[in-house]
Amino acid sequence: MGAEVVIEGLTKSFGKQAIWRDVTLNLPPGEVSVMLGPSGTGKSVFLKSMIGLLKPDKGKCEINGTDIVRCSERKLYETRKLFGVLFQDGALFGSMNLYDNVAFPLREHTKKSETEVRKIVLEKLELTGLSGAEDKLPGEISGGMRKRAGLARALVLDPEIILCDEPDSGLDPVRTAYLSQLLIDLNAQIDATILIVTHNINLARTVPDNIGMLFRKELVMFGPREVLLTSDEPVVEQFLNGRRLGPIGMSEEKDSAQMALEQEQADAGHHDGSTEDLRGIVPQLQPTPGLPERQGAIRRKDRVVQVLHTLPEPAREGIIASLTPEERRHYGIPEPAVTAGGRTQVQGNLPAGDVADLPGSPAWPSAEQSAPTQPLRPRRGGA
Amino acid sequence: MSSRSATVPGLGMLRETGKLFALGLDISRGLFQRPFQLREFIQQAWFIASVTILPTALVAIPFGAIISLQFGSLASQLGAESYTGAGSVLATVQQAAPLVTALLVAGAGGSAICADIGARTIREEIDAMEVLGVSAVQRLIVPRVLACMLVAVLLNGMVSVIGVLGGYFFNVVLQGGTPGAYLASFSALAQLPDLWVGEIKALIFGFLAAVVASYRGLNPPPGPKGVGDAVNQSVVITFLLLFVVNVVMTLIYLQLVPPKLG
């Protein structure tokens, strides 16, 4: 199981300029979380503070019970071995070729023989689609390849926590989709806790279990993905939809005059930059068929159901709708009432008997996790 | 803390100095920590030697010459030609050789180290290394500092030899000094500790040059231009430090080791 990260009251400033204040959150073990936020809100600084590269002014950051902010240097280096970090530009060692770069952590921290090292390195390079590029120097390859090589290097020690600083920047949408799938598959295989810092909305909607958002020097919210995706907080709404209309401006904040002017223009029919309302819960990315179920996702379900009554209405509905009837019975949640939400309606209309005699019903309990909504689809036409 | 630095002048400088010393201490501690990065050390020693050896040799000849010429003409004015050898050799071995060595190790080797480390810092390579649980000081800086020290000591020996030979040549051939008097006065006044102090100075100067270069490299101002500035500053700071430390060490040496009386 991945390590749990508990962050309490973390505050960081450079000189007089506060970066963020009093950030408190909890990365549950083995779950995938995304930290969103406009550029310049200190997302990267937040990542660096988590691994002890920057020293926060206040607060604590506990990883497996070790407070990164206050522990001894020896302890810090020990704890860092649990991390795999993907930097924005890959941060490969310029003087080594890709093979040596990926082999570096193994050679430094393990006593593995060179043949074992070779096996692991080639496997990770294969995983990130870099087979055949072992002898290239980081200066000779594209930014996307550097990024993937950086990921390969972050993975060789089988980390318990994976931190990704903007994994999508400089990657095309297709490669980003592959990378997202790779992260989810990894999570299914090694059950590592993953934190992704990004402003890619598509990634944020489909990949994580939990989403947080930094804005105006604080953590606006952090919680299950359903909460943020259905939130009507103006900042979140604006950010998800990529609109100019709202509290986020070109420089970090907007004054009210500017806001009023933009509202006026928008009312007069001026395009506000967004296309459609992207809020709402979309199905989460699942591990590639054949891989084990994500343990983090199972734990998350238990966790979320326990706090269900504290969540806002739309998020609660979304979560209930994402559960299979089997799970609902297990948690003792009544079938959702028929609401306007499309997905809920489909599931609500299915008679209970219909679900029981689905094709391959003996295999039903194992198939339900990997693709909870899939088996229902063929039925939708008939029903 | 930093809000006070704006009000109290000089506090920023003190803080930087403190950090430099802290890094110096970390490095000193790292010298004795295992595992020792032998490969990196040999590569760096070879690299520093290769960039410094030719310029040092070229500087050493005229340096020996000017000391010898200056001292020779002064001595002849005073009627003490026979002591020219002793004077110029002592000046070369004790002062000129370690300084020439240090200036070149700082100028050629230190600037290269600073640029290398600085570029790695801004490309986040140092961060990446730290995050992989490898101490950058232990892995990168310590081998460089050791390499600088070794090369400084070896170069110092070379500069001493070349400087003394050059001084001998200019005194005997150009100023008409007698070879016998040159050598005799040399062995009459010079003693073994004179060579030791020269080597110890070179060792310490090599250490300082590498520590300052690494410090500026690890903490460059932001951006690619910052690395350029850091290299510039590291060379200037090293030069200043060297001369101050040289004065202190010379004073201590003169107090501790009694001059040999011919």
JSON list of N, CA, C and O in Angstrom, two decimals, chain A residues 15-16 48 51 53 77 80 85 87-88 91-95 104-105 108-109 153, chain B residues 2-3 26 29 37 120 123-125 127-136 139:
[
{"chain": "A", "resi": 15, "resn": "GLY", "atom": "N", "xyz": [10.25, 35.74, 1.18]},
{"chain": "A", "resi": 15, "resn": "GLY", "atom": "CA", "xyz": [10.34, 37.10, 1.66]},
{"chain": "A", "resi": 15, "resn": "GLY", "atom": "C", "xyz": [9.00, 37.53, 2.20]},
{"chain": "A", "resi": 15, "resn": "GLY", "atom": "O", "xyz": [8.40, 36.83, 3.00]},
{"chain": "A", "resi": 16, "resn": "LYS", "atom": "N", "xyz": [8.50, 38.68, 1.71]},
{"chain": "A", "resi": 16, "resn": "LYS", "atom": "CA", "xyz": [7.22, 39.14, 2.22]},
{"chain": "A", "resi": 16, "resn": "LYS", "atom": "C", "xyz": [6.06, 38.52, 1.46]},
{"chain": "A", "resi": 16, "resn": "LYS", "atom": "O", "xyz": [4.91, 38.59, 1.88]},
{"chain": "A", "resi": 48, "resn": "LYS", "atom": "N", "xyz": [7.45, 20.93, -4.22]},
{"chain": "A", "resi": 48, "resn": "LYS", "atom": "CA", "xyz": [8.82, 20.95, -3.72]},
{"chain": "A", "resi": 48, "resn": "LYS", "atom": "C", "xyz": [8.85, 20.99, -2.20]},
{"chain": "A", "resi": 48, "resn": "LYS", "atom": "O", "xyz": [9.78, 20.47, -1.58]},
{"chain": "A", "resi": 51, "resn": "ILE", "atom": "N", "xyz": [8.51, 17.47, -0.69]},
{"chain": "A", "resi": 51, "resn": "ILE", "atom": "CA", "xyz": [9.66, 16.56, -0.69]},
{"chain": "A", "resi": 51, "resn": "ILE", "atom": "C", "xyz": [10.84, 17.18, 0.03]},
{"chain": "A", "resi": 51, "resn": "ILE", "atom": "O", "xyz": [11.95, 16.66, -0.03]},
{"chain": "A", "resi": 53, "resn": "LEU", "atom": "N", "xyz": [12.44, 19.97, -0.58]},
{"chain": "A", "resi": 53, "resn": "LEU", "atom": "CA", "xyz": [13.41, 20.76, -1.34]},
{"chain": "A", "resi": 53, "resn": "LEU", "atom": "C", "xyz": [13.31, 22.21, -0.94]},
{"chain": "A", "resi": 53, "resn": "LEU", "atom": "O", "xyz": [14.28, 22.96, -0.98]},
{"chain": "A", "resi": 77, "resn": "TYR", "atom": "N", "xyz": [16.61, 12.02, 3.67]},
{"chain": "A", "resi": 77, "resn": "TYR", "atom": "CA", "xyz": [17.09, 11.26, 2.51]},
{"chain": "A", "resi": 77, "resn": "TYR", "atom": "C", "xyz": [16.46, 9.87, 2.48]},
{"chain": "A", "resi": 77, "resn": "TYR", "atom": "O", "xyz": [16.14, 9.35, 1.42]},
{"chain": "A", "resi": 80, "resn": "ARG", "atom": "N", "xyz": [12.91, 10.25, 1.27]},
{"chain": "A", "resi": 80, "resn": "ARG", "atom": "CA", "xyz": [12.82, 10.60, -0.15]},
{"chain": "A", "resi": 80, "resn": "ARG", "atom": "C", "xyz": [12.91, 9.39, -1.06]},
{"chain": "A", "resi": 80, "resn": "ARG", "atom": "O", "xyz": [12.47, 9.43, -2.20]},
{"chain": "A", "resi": 85, "resn": "VAL", "atom": "N", "xyz": [9.58, 11.32, -8.34]},
{"chain": "A", "resi": 85, "resn": "VAL", "atom": "CA", "xyz": [9.12, 12.64, -8.74]},
{"chain": "A", "resi": 85, "resn": "VAL", "atom": "C", "xyz": [9.38, 12.87, -10.21]},
{"chain": "A", "resi": 85, "resn": "VAL", "atom": "O", "xyz": [10.49, 12.63, -10.71]},
{"chain": "A", "resi": 87, "resn": "PHE", "atom": "N", "xyz": [9.67, 15.77, -12.75]},
{"chain": "A", "resi": 87, "resn": "PHE", "atom": "CA", "xyz": [9.78, 17.23, -12.83]},
{"chain": "A", "resi": 87, "resn": "PHE", "atom": "C", "xyz": [9.23, 17.72, -14.16]},
{"chain": "A", "resi": 87, "resn": "PHE", "atom": "O", "xyz": [9.06, 16.96, -15.10]},
{"chain": "A", "resi": 88, "resn": "GLN", "atom": "N", "xyz": [9.00, 19.04, -14.18]},
{"chain": "A", "resi": 88, "resn": "GLN", "atom": "CA", "xyz": [8.36, 19.61, -15.37]},
{"chain": "A", "resi": 88, "resn": "GLN", "atom": "C", "xyz": [9.10, 19.29, -16.64]},
{"chain": "A", "resi": 88, "resn": "GLN", "atom": "O", "xyz": [8.51, 18.92, -17.64]},
{"chain": "A", "resi": 91, "resn": "ALA", "atom": "N", "xyz": [14.04, 16.84, -15.82]},
{"chain": "A", "resi": 91, "resn": "ALA", "atom": "CA", "xyz": [15.23, 17.01, -14.99]},
{"chain": "A", "resi": 91, "resn": "ALA", "atom": "C", "xyz": [16.19, 15.83, -15.11]},
{"chain": "A", "resi": 91, "resn": "ALA", "atom": "O", "xyz": [16.68, 15.30, -14.13]},
{"chain": "A", "resi": 92, "resn": "LEU", "atom": "N", "xyz": [16.44, 15.42, -16.34]},
{"chain": "A", "resi": 92, "resn": "LEU", "atom": "CA", "xyz": [17.41, 14.33, -16.55]},
{"chain": "A", "resi": 92, "resn": "LEU", "atom": "C", "xyz": [18.82, 14.88, -16.37]},
{"chain": "A", "resi": 92, "resn": "LEU", "atom": "O", "xyz": [19.05, 16.07, -16.51]},
{"chain": "A", "resi": 93, "resn": "PHE", "atom": "N", "xyz": [19.75, 13.99, -16.06]},
{"chain": "A", "resi": 93, "resn": "PHE", "atom": "CA", "xyz": [21.14, 14.41, -15.93]},
{"chain": "A", "resi": 93, "resn": "PHE", "atom": "C", "xyz": [21.72, 14.55, -17.33]},
{"chain": "A", "resi": 93, "resn": "PHE", "atom": "O", "xyz": [21.84, 13.58, -18.07]},
{"chain": "A", "resi": 94, "resn": "GLY", "atom": "N", "xyz": [22.09, 15.78, -17.66]},
{"chain": "A", "resi": 94, "resn": "GLY", "atom": "CA", "xyz": [22.50, 16.10, -19.02]},
{"chain": "A", "resi": 94, "resn": "GLY", "atom": "C", "xyz": [23.72, 15.35, -19.51]},
{"chain": "A", "resi": 94, "resn": "GLY", "atom": "O", "xyz": [23.91, 15.16, -20.70]},
{"chain": "A", "resi": 95, "resn": "SER", "atom": "N", "xyz": [24.56, 14.93, -18.56]},
{"chain": "A", "resi": 95, "resn": "SER", "atom": "CA", "xyz": [25.81, 14.30, -18.99]},
{"chain": "A", "resi": 95, "resn": "SER", "atom": "C", "xyz": [25.66, 12.79, -19.17]},
{"chain": "A", "resi": 95, "resn": "SER", "atom": "O", "xyz": [26.60, 12.13, -19.58]},
{"chain": "A", "resi": 104, "resn": "PHE", "atom": "N", "xyz": [20.39, 5.28, -12.75]},
{"chain": "A", "resi": 104, "resn": "PHE", "atom": "CA", "xyz": [21.06, 6.01, -11.66]},
{"chain": "A", "resi": 104, "resn": "PHE", "atom": "C", "xyz": [20.52, 5.67, -10.26]},
{"chain": "A", "resi": 104, "resn": "PHE", "atom": "O", "xyz": [21.31, 5.31, -9.38]},
{"chain": "A", "resi": 105, "resn": "PRO", "atom": "N", "xyz": [19.20, 5.75, -10.03]},
{"chain": "A", "resi": 105, "resn": "PRO", "atom": "CA", "xyz": [18.72, 5.44, -8.67]},
{"chain": "A", "resi": 105, "resn": "PRO", "atom": "C", "xyz": [19.03, 4.00, -8.25]},
{"chain": "A", "resi": 105, "resn": "PRO", "atom": "O", "xyz": [19.35, 3.75, -7.10]},
{"chain": "A", "resi": 108, "resn": "GLU", "atom": "N", "xyz": [22.65, 3.78, -7.28]},
{"chain": "A", "resi": 108, "resn": "GLU", "atom": "CA", "xyz": [22.98, 4.48, -6.04]},
{"chain": "A", "resi": 108, "resn": "GLU", "atom": "C", "xyz": [22.41, 3.78, -4.81]},
{"chain": "A", "resi": 108, "resn": "GLU", "atom": "O", "xyz": [23.03, 3.79, -3.75]},
{"chain": "A", "resi": 109, "resn": "HIS", "atom": "N", "xyz": [21.22, 3.21, -4.95]},
{"chain": "A", "resi": 109, "resn": "HIS", "atom": "CA", "xyz": [20.53, 2.76, -3.75]},
{"chain": "A", "resi": 109, "resn": "HIS", "atom": "C", "xyz": [20.41, 1.25, -3.59]},
{"chain": "A", "resi": 109, "resn": "HIS", "atom": "O", "xyz": [20.01, 0.77, -2.55]},
{"chain": "A", "resi": 153, "resn": "ARG", "atom": "N", "xyz": [12.56, 7.13, -14.89]},
{"chain": "A", "resi": 153, "resn": "ARG", "atom": "CA", "xyz": [13.54, 7.20, -13.80]},
{"chain": "A", "resi": 153, "resn": "ARG", "atom": "C", "xyz": [12.84, 7.27, -12.44]},
{"chain": "A", "resi": 153, "resn": "ARG", "atom": "O", "xyz": [13.31, 6.70, -11.46]},
{"chain": "B", "resi": 2, "resn": "SER", "atom": "N", "xyz": [13.37, 37.75, 6.52]},
{"chain": "B", "resi": 2, "resn": "SER", "atom": "CA", "xyz": [13.84, 38.48, 5.35]},
{"chain": "B", "resi": 2, "resn": "SER", "atom": "C", "xyz": [13.34, 39.91, 5.34]},
{"chain": "B", "resi": 2, "resn": "SER", "atom": "O", "xyz": [13.91, 40.75, 4.68]},
{"chain": "B", "resi": 3, "resn": "SER", "atom": "N", "xyz": [12.27, 40.17, 6.10]},
{"chain": "B", "resi": 3, "resn": "SER", "atom": "CA", "xyz": [11.80, 41.54, 6.14]},
{"chain": "B", "resi": 3, "resn": "SER", "atom": "C", "xyz": [12.83, 42.41, 6.87]},
{"chain": "B", "resi": 3, "resn": "SER", "atom": "O", "xyz": [12.96, 43.59, 6.62]},
{"chain": "B", "resi": 26, "resn": "ASP", "atom": "N", "xyz": [29.65, 21.23, 5.56]},
{"chain": "B", "resi": 26, "resn": "ASP", "atom": "CA", "xyz": [29.02, 20.04, 4.97]},
{"chain": "B", "resi": 26, "resn": "ASP", "atom": "C", "xyz": [30.02, 19.28, 4.12]},
{"chain": "B", "resi": 26, "resn": "ASP", "atom": "O", "xyz": [30.10, 18.05, 4.16]},
{"chain": "B", "resi": 29, "resn": "ARG", "atom": "N", "xyz": [32.65, 17.53, 6.13]},
{"chain": "B", "resi": 29, "resn": "ARG", "atom": "CA", "xyz": [32.11, 16.30, 6.70]},
{"chain": "B", "resi": 29, "resn": "ARG", "atom": "C", "xyz": [31.98, 15.23, 5.61]},
{"chain": "B", "resi": 29, "resn": "ARG", "atom": "O", "xyz": [32.27, 14.07, 5.83]},
{"chain": "B", "resi": 37, "resn": "GLN", "atom": "N", "xyz": [33.10, 8.81, -4.14]},
{"chain": "B", "resi": 37, "resn": "GLN", "atom": "CA", "xyz": [32.83, 8.79, -5.58]},
{"chain": "B", "resi": 37, "resn": "GLN", "atom": "C", "xyz": [34.14, 8.85, -6.36]},
{"chain": "B", "resi": 37, "resn": "GLN", "atom": "O", "xyz": [34.54, 9.90, -6.86]},
{"chain": "B", "resi": 120, "resn": "ARG", "atom": "N", "xyz": [23.29, 22.80, -13.85]},
{"chain": "B", "resi": 120, "resn": "ARG", "atom": "CA", "xyz": [22.53, 21.67, -13.32]},
{"chain": "B", "resi": 120, "resn": "ARG", "atom": "C", "xyz": [21.46, 22.15, -12.34]},
{"chain": "B", "resi": 120, "resn": "ARG", "atom": "O", "xyz": [20.37, 21.58, -12.27]},
{"chain": "B", "resi": 123, "resn": "ARG", "atom": "N", "xyz": [18.52, 23.66, -14.21]},
{"chain": "B", "resi": 123, "resn": "ARG", "atom": "CA", "xyz": [17.76, 22.64, -14.95]},
{"chain": "B", "resi": 123, "resn": "ARG", "atom": "C", "xyz": [17.12, 21.63, -14.01]},
{"chain": "B", "resi": 123, "resn": "ARG", "atom": "O", "xyz": [16.64, 20.58, -14.44]},
{"chain": "B", "resi": 124, "resn": "GLU", "atom": "N", "xyz": [17.16, 21.92, -12.72]},
{"chain": "B", "resi": 124, "resn": "GLU", "atom": "CA", "xyz": [16.53, 21.08, -11.68]},
{"chain": "B", "resi": 124, "resn": "GLU", "atom": "C", "xyz": [17.21, 19.73, -11.52]},
{"chain": "B", "resi": 124, "resn": "GLU", "atom": "O", "xyz": [16.66, 18.82, -10.91]},
{"chain": "B", "resi": 125, "resn": "GLU", "atom": "N", "xyz": [18.41, 19.56, -12.11]},
{"chain": "B", "resi": 125, "resn": "GLU", "atom": "CA", "xyz": [19.09, 18.27, -11.96]},
{"chain": "B", "resi": 125, "resn": "GLU", "atom": "C", "xyz": [19.49, 18.03, -10.51]},
{"chain": "B", "resi": 125, "resn": "GLU", "atom": "O", "xyz": [19.43, 16.91, -10.02]},
{"chain": "B", "resi": 127, "resn": "ASP", "atom": "N", "xyz": [17.99, 19.24, -7.85]},
{"chain": "B", "resi": 127, "resn": "ASP", "atom": "CA", "xyz": [16.75, 18.88, -7.13]},
{"chain": "B", "resi": 127, "resn": "ASP", "atom": "C", "xyz": [16.41, 17.42, -7.37]},
{"chain": "B", "resi": 127, "resn": "ASP", "atom": "O", "xyz": [16.07, 16.69, -6.46]},
{"chain": "B", "resi": 128, "resn": "ALA", "atom": "N", "xyz": [16.49, 17.02, -8.65]},
{"chain": "B", "resi": 128, "resn": "ALA", "atom": "CA", "xyz": [16.13, 15.65, -9.00]},
{"chain": "B", "resi": 128, "resn": "ALA", "atom": "C", "xyz": [17.02, 14.67, -8.25]},
{"chain": "B", "resi": 128, "resn": "ALA", "atom": "O", "xyz": [16.56, 13.65, -7.74]},
{"chain": "B", "resi": 129, "resn": "MET", "atom": "N", "xyz": [18.29, 15.01, -8.16]},
{"chain": "B", "resi": 129, "resn": "MET", "atom": "CA", "xyz": [19.23, 14.13, -7.47]},
{"chain": "B", "resi": 129, "resn": "MET", "atom": "C", "xyz": [18.89, 14.04, -5.98]},
{"chain": "B", "resi": 129, "resn": "MET", "atom": "O", "xyz": [18.87, 12.96, -5.39]},
{"chain": "B", "resi": 130, "resn": "GLU", "atom": "N", "xyz": [18.60, 15.20, -5.38]},
{"chain": "B", "resi": 130, "resn": "GLU", "atom": "CA", "xyz": [18.23, 15.22, -3.97]},
{"chain": "B", "resi": 130, "resn": "GLU", "atom": "C", "xyz": [16.97, 14.39, -3.74]},
{"chain": "B", "resi": 130, "resn": "GLU", "atom": "O", "xyz": [16.86, 13.66, -2.76]},
{"chain": "B", "resi": 131, "resn": "VAL", "atom": "N", "xyz": [16.02, 14.52, -4.68]},
{"chain": "B", "resi": 131, "resn": "VAL", "atom": "CA", "xyz": [14.76, 13.81, -4.52]},
{"chain": "B", "resi": 131, "resn": "VAL", "atom": "C", "xyz": [14.95, 12.30, -4.67]},
{"chain": "B", "resi": 131, "resn": "VAL", "atom": "O", "xyz": [14.24, 11.51, -4.07]},
{"chain": "B", "resi": 132, "resn": "LEU", "atom": "N", "xyz": [15.96, 11.91, -5.45]},
{"chain": "B", "resi": 132, "resn": "LEU", "atom": "CA", "xyz": [16.24, 10.48, -5.58]},
{"chain": "B", "resi": 132, "resn": "LEU", "atom": "C", "xyz": [16.97, 9.97, -4.35]},
{"chain": "B", "resi": 132, "resn": "LEU", "atom": "O", "xyz": [17.40, 8.82, -4.31]},
{"chain": "B", "resi": 133, "resn": "GLY", "atom": "N", "xyz": [17.10, 10.84, -3.34]},
{"chain": "B", "resi": 133, "resn": "GLY", "atom": "CA", "xyz": [17.71, 10.41, -2.09]},
{"chain": "B", "resi": 133, "resn": "GLY", "atom": "C", "xyz": [19.23, 10.39, -2.16]},
{"chain": "B", "resi": 133, "resn": "GLY", "atom": "O", "xyz": [19.88, 9.77, -1.34]},
{"chain": "B", "resi": 134, "resn": "VAL", "atom": "N", "xyz": [19.80, 11.09, -3.15]},
{"chain": "B", "resi": 134, "resn": "VAL", "atom": "CA", "xyz": [21.26, 11.16, -3.25]},
{"chain": "B", "resi": 134, "resn": "VAL", "atom": "C", "xyz": [21.67, 12.58, -2.91]},
{"chain": "B", "resi": 134, "resn": "VAL", "atom": "O", "xyz": [21.17, 13.53, -3.49]},
{"chain": "B", "resi": 135, "resn": "SER", "atom": "N", "xyz": [22.58, 12.71, -1.95]},
{"chain": "B", "resi": 135, "resn": "SER", "atom": "CA", "xyz": [23.03, 14.04, -1.57]},
{"chain": "B", "resi": 135, "resn": "SER", "atom": "C", "xyz": [23.93, 14.60, -2.65]},
{"chain": "B", "resi": 135, "resn": "SER", "atom": "O", "xyz": [24.93, 14.00, -3.02]},
{"chain": "B", "resi": 136, "resn": "ALA", "atom": "N", "xyz": [23.55, 15.77, -3.19]},
{"chain": "B", "resi": 136, "resn": "ALA", "atom": "CA", "xyz": [24.33, 16.37, -4.26]},
{"chain": "B", "resi": 136, "resn": "ALA", "atom": "C", "xyz": [25.71, 16.78, -3.76]},
{"chain": "B", "resi": 136, "resn": "ALA", "atom": "O", "xyz": [26.70, 16.70, -4.49]},
{"chain": "B", "resi": 139, "resn": "ARG", "atom": "N", "xyz": [27.67, 13.56, -3.71]},
{"chain": "B", "resi": 139, "resn": "ARG", "atom": "CA", "xyz": [27.84, 12.92, -5.00]},
{"chain": "B", "resi": 139, "resn": "ARG", "atom": "C", "xyz": [28.62, 13.78, -5.98]},
{"chain": "B", "resi": 139, "resn": "ARG", "atom": "O", "xyz": [29.41, 13.29, -6.77]}
]
